[in-house]
CSV table of C-alpha atoms in Angstrom, one decimal:
chain,number,residue,atom,x,y,z
A,1,LYS,CA,72.5,101.4,116.2
A,2,GLN,CA,76.0,100.3,115.9
A,3,GLU,CA,78.4,103.1,115.0
A,4,VAL,CA,81.8,102.0,113.4
A,5,THR,CA,84.7,104.4,113.2
A,6,GLN,CA,88.0,103.9,111.3
A,7,ILE,CA,91.1,105.9,111.9
A,8,PRO,CA,93.0,107.1,109.9
A,9,ALA,CA,90.9,108.0,106.9
A,10,ALA,CA,93.9,107.9,104.7
A,11,LEU,CA,97.5,106.8,105.2
A,12,SER,CA,100.6,106.9,103.0
A,13,VAL,CA,103.7,105.1,103.9
A,14,PRO,CA,106.9,104.0,102.1
A,15,GLU,CA,107.3,100.4,101.1
A,16,GLY,CA,108.6,98.2,103.9
A,17,GLU,CA,106.9,100.0,106.8
A,18,ASN,CA,104.8,98.2,109.4
A,19,LEU,CA,101.5,99.9,109.9
A,20,VAL,CA,98.3,99.7,112.0
A,21,LEU,CA,94.8,100.5,111.1
A,22,ASN,CA,92.2,101.1,113.7
A,23,CYS,CA,88.5,100.3,114.0
A,24,SER,CA,86.2,101.2,116.9
A,25,PHE,CA,82.6,100.4,117.5
A,26,THR,CA,80.0,101.5,120.0
A,27,ASP,CA,77.9,98.3,120.8
A,28,SER,CA,80.2,95.5,122.2
A,29,ALA,CA,77.6,92.8,121.8
A,30,ILE,CA,79.0,91.6,118.6
A,31,TYR,CA,79.0,88.2,116.9
A,32,ASN,CA,82.1,88.9,115.0
A,33,LEU,CA,84.3,91.6,113.2
A,34,GLN,CA,85.7,91.3,109.8
A,35,TRP,CA,88.4,93.2,107.9
A,36,PHE,CA,87.9,93.6,104.2
A,37,ARG,CA,90.1,95.0,101.4
A,38,GLN,CA,88.5,97.0,98.5
A,39,ASP,CA,90.4,97.9,95.4
A,40,PRO,CA,89.0,100.9,93.3
A,41,GLY,CA,85.9,100.0,91.5
A,42,LYS,CA,85.9,96.5,92.7
A,43,GLY,CA,84.0,94.4,95.3
A,44,LEU,CA,85.1,93.1,98.7
A,45,THR,CA,88.0,90.8,99.5
A,46,SER,CA,87.6,89.3,103.0
A,47,LEU,CA,91.0,89.4,104.9
A,48,LEU,CA,90.3,88.3,108.5
A,49,LEU,CA,87.4,87.3,110.5
A,50,ILE,CA,87.5,87.4,114.3
A,51,GLN,CA,84.7,85.7,116.3
A,52,SER,CA,83.6,87.5,119.4
A,53,SER,CA,85.3,84.9,121.6
A,54,GLN,CA,88.6,85.3,119.9
A,55,ARG,CA,91.2,88.0,120.5
A,56,GLU,CA,93.2,87.8,117.4
A,57,GLN,CA,93.6,86.2,113.8
A,58,THR,CA,96.6,86.1,111.6
A,59,SER,CA,97.0,85.5,107.9
A,60,GLY,CA,100.5,85.9,106.4
A,61,ARG,CA,101.6,89.5,107.0
A,62,LEU,CA,98.2,90.4,108.5
A,63,ASN,CA,97.3,90.4,112.1
A,64,ALA,CA,93.9,91.5,113.5
A,65,SER,CA,93.2,91.9,117.1
A,66,LEU,CA,89.8,92.4,118.9
A,67,ASP,CA,89.2,93.9,122.2
A,68,LYS,CA,85.4,93.7,122.5
A,69,SER,CA,85.1,95.3,126.0
A,70,SER,CA,86.7,98.5,124.7
A,71,GLY,CA,85.0,98.3,121.3
A,72,ARG,CA,88.2,98.2,119.3
A,73,SER,CA,90.0,96.3,116.7
A,74,THR,CA,93.3,96.8,114.9
A,75,LEU,CA,94.7,95.5,111.7
A,76,TYR,CA,98.4,95.2,111.6
A,77,ILE,CA,100.2,95.0,108.3
A,78,ALA,CA,103.8,94.0,108.4
A,79,ALA,CA,106.4,94.8,105.8
A,80,SER,CA,104.0,96.7,103.6
A,81,GLN,CA,104.2,96.5,99.8
A,82,PRO,CA,102.8,98.6,96.9
A,83,GLY,CA,100.3,95.9,96.2
A,84,ASP,CA,98.8,96.5,99.5
A,85,SER,CA,97.5,99.8,98.4
A,86,ALA,CA,93.7,99.7,98.8
A,87,THR,CA,90.9,100.8,101.0
A,88,TYR,CA,90.6,98.8,104.1
A,89,LEU,CA,87.1,98.3,105.6
A,90,CYS,CA,86.1,97.1,109.1
A,91,ALA,CA,82.7,95.6,109.5
A,92,VAL,CA,81.0,94.7,112.7
A,93,ASP,CA,78.4,92.0,112.9
A,94,ASN,CA,75.7,92.1,115.7
A,95,ASN,CA,72.8,90.8,113.9
A,96,ASP,CA,73.4,93.1,110.9
A,97,MET,CA,76.7,94.1,109.5
A,98,ARG,CA,77.8,97.7,109.4
A,99,PHE,CA,80.9,99.1,107.9
A,100,GLY,CA,83.3,101.8,108.9
A,101,ALA,CA,84.2,104.5,106.4
A,102,GLY,CA,87.5,102.8,105.6
A,103,THR,CA,91.2,103.7,105.6
A,104,ARG,CA,92.6,104.4,102.3
A,105,LEU,CA,96.1,103.0,102.2
A,106,THR,CA,98.9,104.1,99.7
A,107,VAL,CA,102.2,102.2,99.9
A,108,LYS,CA,104.8,104.0,97.9
A,109,PRO,CA,107.6,102.0,96.1
B,1,GLY,CA,84.5,79.9,102.0
B,2,ALA,CA,80.9,79.9,100.9
B,3,VAL,CA,80.0,81.5,97.6
B,4,VAL,CA,77.4,84.2,97.0
B,5,SER,CA,76.8,85.1,93.4
B,6,GLN,CA,75.3,88.5,92.4
B,7,HIS,CA,74.0,89.2,89.0
B,8,PRO,CA,74.4,91.3,86.9
B,9,SER,CA,77.8,92.7,87.6
B,10,TRP,CA,76.9,95.9,85.9
B,11,VAL,CA,73.8,97.4,84.3
B,12,ILE,CA,72.9,100.5,82.4
B,13,CYS,CA,69.2,101.5,82.4
B,14,LYS,CA,67.2,104.6,81.2
B,15,SER,CA,65.7,106.9,83.8
B,16,GLY,CA,62.2,105.7,84.7
B,17,THR,CA,62.7,102.0,84.2
B,18,SER,CA,63.1,99.3,86.9
B,19,VAL,CA,66.2,97.1,87.4
B,20,LYS,CA,66.3,93.8,89.2
B,21,ILE,CA,69.5,92.5,90.9
B,22,GLU,CA,69.8,89.0,92.1
B,23,CYS,CA,71.8,87.6,94.9
B,24,ARG,CA,72.2,83.8,95.3
B,25,SER,CA,73.9,81.7,97.9
B,26,LEU,CA,75.3,78.7,96.0
B,27,ASP,CA,76.3,76.2,98.7
B,28,PHE,CA,74.5,77.3,101.9
B,29,GLN,CA,71.1,78.3,103.1
B,30,ALA,CA,70.9,82.1,103.3
B,31,THR,CA,68.6,82.6,106.3
B,32,THR,CA,69.6,86.3,106.3
B,33,MET,CA,70.6,88.6,103.4
B,34,PHE,CA,71.9,92.2,103.6
B,35,TRP,CA,71.8,94.8,100.8
B,36,TYR,CA,74.3,97.6,100.7
B,37,ARG,CA,74.8,100.7,98.6
B,38,GLN,CA,78.1,102.4,98.0
B,39,PHE,CA,78.5,105.8,96.3
B,40,PRO,CA,82.0,106.8,94.9
B,41,LYS,CA,84.6,107.3,97.6
B,42,GLN,CA,82.2,106.4,100.3
B,43,SER,CA,81.8,103.3,102.4
B,44,LEU,CA,79.1,100.6,102.2
B,45,MET,CA,75.8,101.7,103.7
B,46,LEU,CA,73.3,99.1,104.9
B,47,MET,CA,70.1,99.5,103.1
B,48,ALA,CA,68.0,96.6,104.3
B,49,THR,CA,68.1,93.3,106.0
B,50,SER,CA,66.0,90.4,105.0
B,51,ASN,CA,65.1,87.1,106.5
B,52,GLU,CA,63.8,84.4,104.4
B,53,GLY,CA,60.0,84.5,104.2
B,54,SER,CA,59.7,87.8,106.0
B,55,LYS,CA,59.5,91.4,105.0
B,56,ALA,CA,62.7,93.2,104.8
B,57,THR,CA,63.7,95.7,107.5
B,58,TYR,CA,64.8,98.8,105.9
B,59,GLU,CA,67.3,101.4,107.3
B,60,GLN,CA,66.1,104.8,108.0
B,61,GLY,CA,66.0,107.0,104.9
B,62,VAL,CA,65.7,104.1,102.6
B,63,GLU,CA,62.5,104.0,100.6
B,64,LYS,CA,61.0,100.6,100.7
B,65,ASP,CA,58.6,101.3,97.8
B,66,LYS,CA,61.5,102.3,95.7
B,67,PHE,CA,64.0,99.5,96.6
B,68,LEU,CA,61.8,96.4,96.7
B,69,ILE,CA,63.5,93.4,98.3
B,70,ASN,CA,62.2,89.8,98.0
B,71,HIS,CA,63.8,87.0,99.9
B,72,ALA,CA,61.4,84.3,98.9
B,73,SER,CA,63.7,81.3,99.2
B,74,LEU,CA,66.7,80.2,101.3
B,75,THR,CA,69.1,80.7,98.3
B,76,LEU,CA,67.7,83.8,96.5
B,77,SER,CA,67.1,87.5,97.4
B,78,THR,CA,66.3,90.1,94.8
B,79,LEU,CA,66.6,93.9,95.0
B,80,THR,CA,64.5,95.8,92.4
B,81,VAL,CA,65.1,99.5,92.0
B,82,THR,CA,61.8,100.9,90.7
B,83,SER,CA,61.6,104.0,88.5
B,84,ALA,CA,65.4,104.5,88.6
B,85,HIS,CA,66.7,107.9,88.4
B,86,PRO,CA,70.4,109.1,87.9
B,87,GLU,CA,70.8,109.6,91.6
B,88,ASP,CA,70.3,105.9,92.1
B,89,SER,CA,73.5,105.2,90.1
B,90,SER,CA,75.6,103.4,92.6
B,91,PHE,CA,77.4,100.2,93.5
B,92,TYR,CA,75.0,97.7,95.1
B,93,ILE,CA,76.4,94.7,97.0
B,94,CYS,CA,74.6,91.9,98.8
B,95,SER,CA,75.7,89.6,101.5
B,96,ALA,CA,74.2,86.4,102.9
B,97,ARG,CA,74.7,84.1,105.9
B,98,GLU,CA,73.3,81.1,107.6
B,99,GLY,CA,72.2,81.7,111.1
B,100,ASN,CA,74.7,83.8,112.9
B,101,THR,CA,77.8,82.5,111.0
B,102,GLU,CA,80.1,84.5,108.8
B,103,ALA,CA,78.5,86.6,106.1
B,104,PHE,CA,79.7,86.2,102.5
B,105,PHE,CA,79.5,88.9,100.0
B,106,GLY,CA,78.5,89.0,96.3
B,107,GLN,CA,80.7,90.7,93.7
B,108,GLY,CA,78.5,93.8,93.5
B,109,THR,CA,76.4,95.4,90.7
B,110,ARG,CA,77.4,98.7,89.3
B,111,LEU,CA,74.1,100.5,88.4
B,112,THR,CA,74.3,103.4,85.9
B,113,VAL,CA,71.0,105.3,85.2
B,114,VAL,CA,71.1,107.5,82.2
């Protein structure tokens, strides 16, 4: 069974900092990997999807990379803002989608 | 992206009653649907995977007789929580995809059993 781990569990940074969230998975035979954002009490907002054949995807201040052979993905957030405060979830799809425990990000004004 | 509609968004029910949650794909054929449960301050835990026309595959520890999943058509899957108890109170989310393409998520259903 696929195991997905996210580090760190929580992160607090001052506004403007660049930051990196990490996701690792045990089974590299994946179809894709997806990063989501979840605000308290809300559903999921899809941020970036990386297909297994891709190495990275970018959207605005977000950049996600994928190293399938080592079972790792990173989500890079540039110039963080208080509005980025949320829980970030990594989900790995190899026939079923499994989530990591998430990183709870707080960006202080 | 494609749209997955989940209904209701929230429900309160009495202990011992059953609750049905619907998950619909609005503009694609959902050959596979996933059901997740999320307790407060925890991540999403996969409950079961269902393929259209087949019985759902449940994760270890999930009671299939308590959480009934019906994926009878390519656009609709339902999760019925039977004889609900307060410990079943949680946030339930479905996702759907066509083939091995990207999965899209519903808005979630917050279930409170009193």
